[in-house]
Amino acid sequence: RQELSDIESKRQQVLRKISEIEAKPNHSENTSKQTAGITNFSPNKDKIKLFRSLFRGRDDVYPRRFESMRTGKAGYQPVCKNEWVRGVCGKPKVKCSNCNAREYLPLTDQIIEWHLRGENPNESDKKDFTIGIYPMLLDEKCWFLVADFDKSSWQDDVKAFTKTCAEMDIQFSVERSRSGKGGHVWLFFEEPIPCMKARAIG
C-alpha cells in the first residue's frame, strides 16, 4: 500500500508539472500558423526557417551520422574542423573528447540544407549527409522532447503515448524511425524548459 501511495504521489507531481506547461501558449500551434504556407515548392530559406523553429538545440556544434565500412556500425559524432588532419588529429589513438586540437563546427543554414537534401554536393564520394542535434543547451534546458519507441510493440506504444497526449491536450508530432522498425513522438515547447522537467513530462 505504501508503494502504491508513493507512485500516486509521483504521478500527481508529474501532472502538476504538465499543467504548468499547458497553461502556456502552445509552440506547435504558433509554428503552424507561421509556416502554414510552406510546401515542397517553397524557397529553401523558408524550409530551413521551419526546420530551425522546431529542432532547436545547440548551434555551436552538431553531430553527423557515420557508418563504419569495416563493421557496418552506425552512430553520430560531433563534426570537427581538424578531424583526420595529419599532424593535428590524434584519431584513432586519441578520443575526440580528450583531444586538445578539437575544433567543433557550428550548425549553419548551409548544413541544414545539406541535411534536408541528404548530401553535401562538395563531397566527391556523395556520402549520405545526415545530421543530429544536441538538444540540451549549456544551461541544461531544452526546446523539445522526443520519445523513441523501438520494441516489437512500438506501434501500440506510440498509440498509447499519443492517446495520453491527446487526452491532456498536449500537441505532438509522430514520425517513423529511419529503420522503419520504430517511431518517434515529438513534443515541442514554446520556450526552453529544464531538461529534468521535460523528462518528467515524458
PDB file of N, CA and C in Angstrom, residues 14 36 50 76 81 100 108 114-115 117 126 138 142 154 156 164 173 175 178:
ATOM      1  N   VAL A  14       3.936  14.853 -11.458  1.00  0.00           N
ATOM      2  CA  VAL A  14       4.111  14.969 -12.908  1.00  0.00           C
ATOM      3  C   VAL A  14       2.929  15.700 -13.537  1.00  0.00           C
ATOM      4  N   ALA A  36       2.231  27.749 -42.226  1.00  0.00           N
ATOM      5  CA  ALA A  36       1.155  27.008 -42.888  1.00  0.00           C
ATOM      6  C   ALA A  36       1.324  26.962 -44.404  1.00  0.00           C
ATOM      7  N   LEU A  50      11.700  26.899 -41.044  1.00  0.00           N
ATOM      8  CA  LEU A  50      10.759  25.983 -40.392  1.00  0.00           C
ATOM      9  C   LEU A  50      11.516  24.937 -39.585  1.00  0.00           C
ATOM     10  N   TYR A  76      26.495   8.634 -34.350  1.00  0.00           N
ATOM     11  CA  TYR A  76      26.659  10.070 -34.589  1.00  0.00           C
ATOM     12  C   TYR A  76      27.859  10.565 -33.790  1.00  0.00           C
ATOM     13  N   LYS A  81      36.547  20.415 -37.243  1.00  0.00           N
ATOM     14  CA  LYS A  81      37.295  21.007 -38.360  1.00  0.00           C
ATOM     15  C   LYS A  81      38.613  20.287 -38.594  1.00  0.00           C
ATOM     16  N   ASN A 100      43.094  17.954 -27.539  1.00  0.00           N
ATOM     17  CA  ASN A 100      43.293  19.387 -27.325  1.00  0.00           C
ATOM     18  C   ASN A 100      43.147  20.188 -28.616  1.00  0.00           C
ATOM     19  N   THR A 108      24.980  25.628 -39.250  1.00  0.00           N
ATOM     20  CA  THR A 108      24.616  26.757 -40.107  1.00  0.00           C
ATOM     21  C   THR A 108      23.434  26.390 -40.998  1.00  0.00           C
ATOM     22  N   TRP A 114      22.008  20.890 -46.542  1.00  0.00           N
ATOM     23  CA  TRP A 114      22.609  19.615 -46.963  1.00  0.00           C
ATOM     24  C   TRP A 114      21.906  18.447 -46.297  1.00  0.00           C
ATOM     25  N   HIS A 115      21.526  18.617 -45.034  1.00  0.00           N
ATOM     26  CA  HIS A 115      20.802  17.564 -44.316  1.00  0.00           C
ATOM     27  C   HIS A 115      19.462  17.287 -44.998  1.00  0.00           C
ATOM     28  N   ARG A 117      18.671  17.861 -48.062  1.00  0.00           N
ATOM     29  CA  ARG A 117      18.927  17.280 -49.385  1.00  0.00           C
ATOM     30  C   ARG A 117      19.460  15.841 -49.272  1.00  0.00           C
ATOM     31  N   LYS A 126      29.915  11.575 -52.428  1.00  0.00           N
ATOM     32  CA  LYS A 126      28.453  11.682 -52.315  1.00  0.00           C
ATOM     33  C   LYS A 126      27.892  10.803 -51.192  1.00  0.00           C
ATOM     34  N   LEU A 138      23.481  24.702 -22.991  1.00  0.00           N
ATOM     35  CA  LEU A 138      24.522  24.806 -21.966  1.00  0.00           C
ATOM     36  C   LEU A 138      23.951  25.097 -20.583  1.00  0.00           C
ATOM     37  N   CYS A 142      15.964  22.675 -22.648  1.00  0.00           N
ATOM     38  CA  CYS A 142      15.737  22.142 -23.990  1.00  0.00           C
ATOM     39  C   CYS A 142      14.457  22.716 -24.580  1.00  0.00           C
ATOM     40  N   TRP A 154       6.106  -1.322 -30.815  1.00  0.00           N
ATOM     41  CA  TRP A 154       6.263   0.125 -30.934  1.00  0.00           C
ATOM     42  C   TRP A 154       5.010   0.826 -31.437  1.00  0.00           C
ATOM     43  N   ASP A 156       1.804  -0.017 -30.982  1.00  0.00           N
ATOM     44  CA  ASP A 156       0.844   0.077 -29.878  1.00  0.00           C
ATOM     45  C   ASP A 156       1.328   1.074 -28.831  1.00  0.00           C
ATOM     46  N   THR A 164      -2.620   9.471 -24.649  1.00  0.00           N
ATOM     47  CA  THR A 164      -2.476  10.198 -23.389  1.00  0.00           C
ATOM     48  C   THR A 164      -2.233  11.681 -23.653  1.00  0.00           C
ATOM     49  N   SER A 173       3.856  15.427 -32.514  1.00  0.00           N
ATOM     50  CA  SER A 173       4.110  15.035 -33.901  1.00  0.00           C
ATOM     51  C   SER A 173       4.719  13.649 -33.882  1.00  0.00           C
ATOM     52  N   GLU A 175       6.663  10.468 -36.142  1.00  0.00           N
ATOM     53  CA  GLU A 175       7.397  10.106 -37.353  1.00  0.00           C
ATOM     54  C   GLU A 175       7.869   8.660 -37.258  1.00  0.00           C
ATOM     55  N   ARG A 178      14.165   5.903 -38.866  1.00  0.00           N
ATOM     56  CA  ARG A 178      14.960   5.683 -40.074  1.00  0.00           C
ATOM     57  C   ARG A 178      14.914   4.223 -40.527  1.00  0.00           C
TER      58      ARG A 178
END
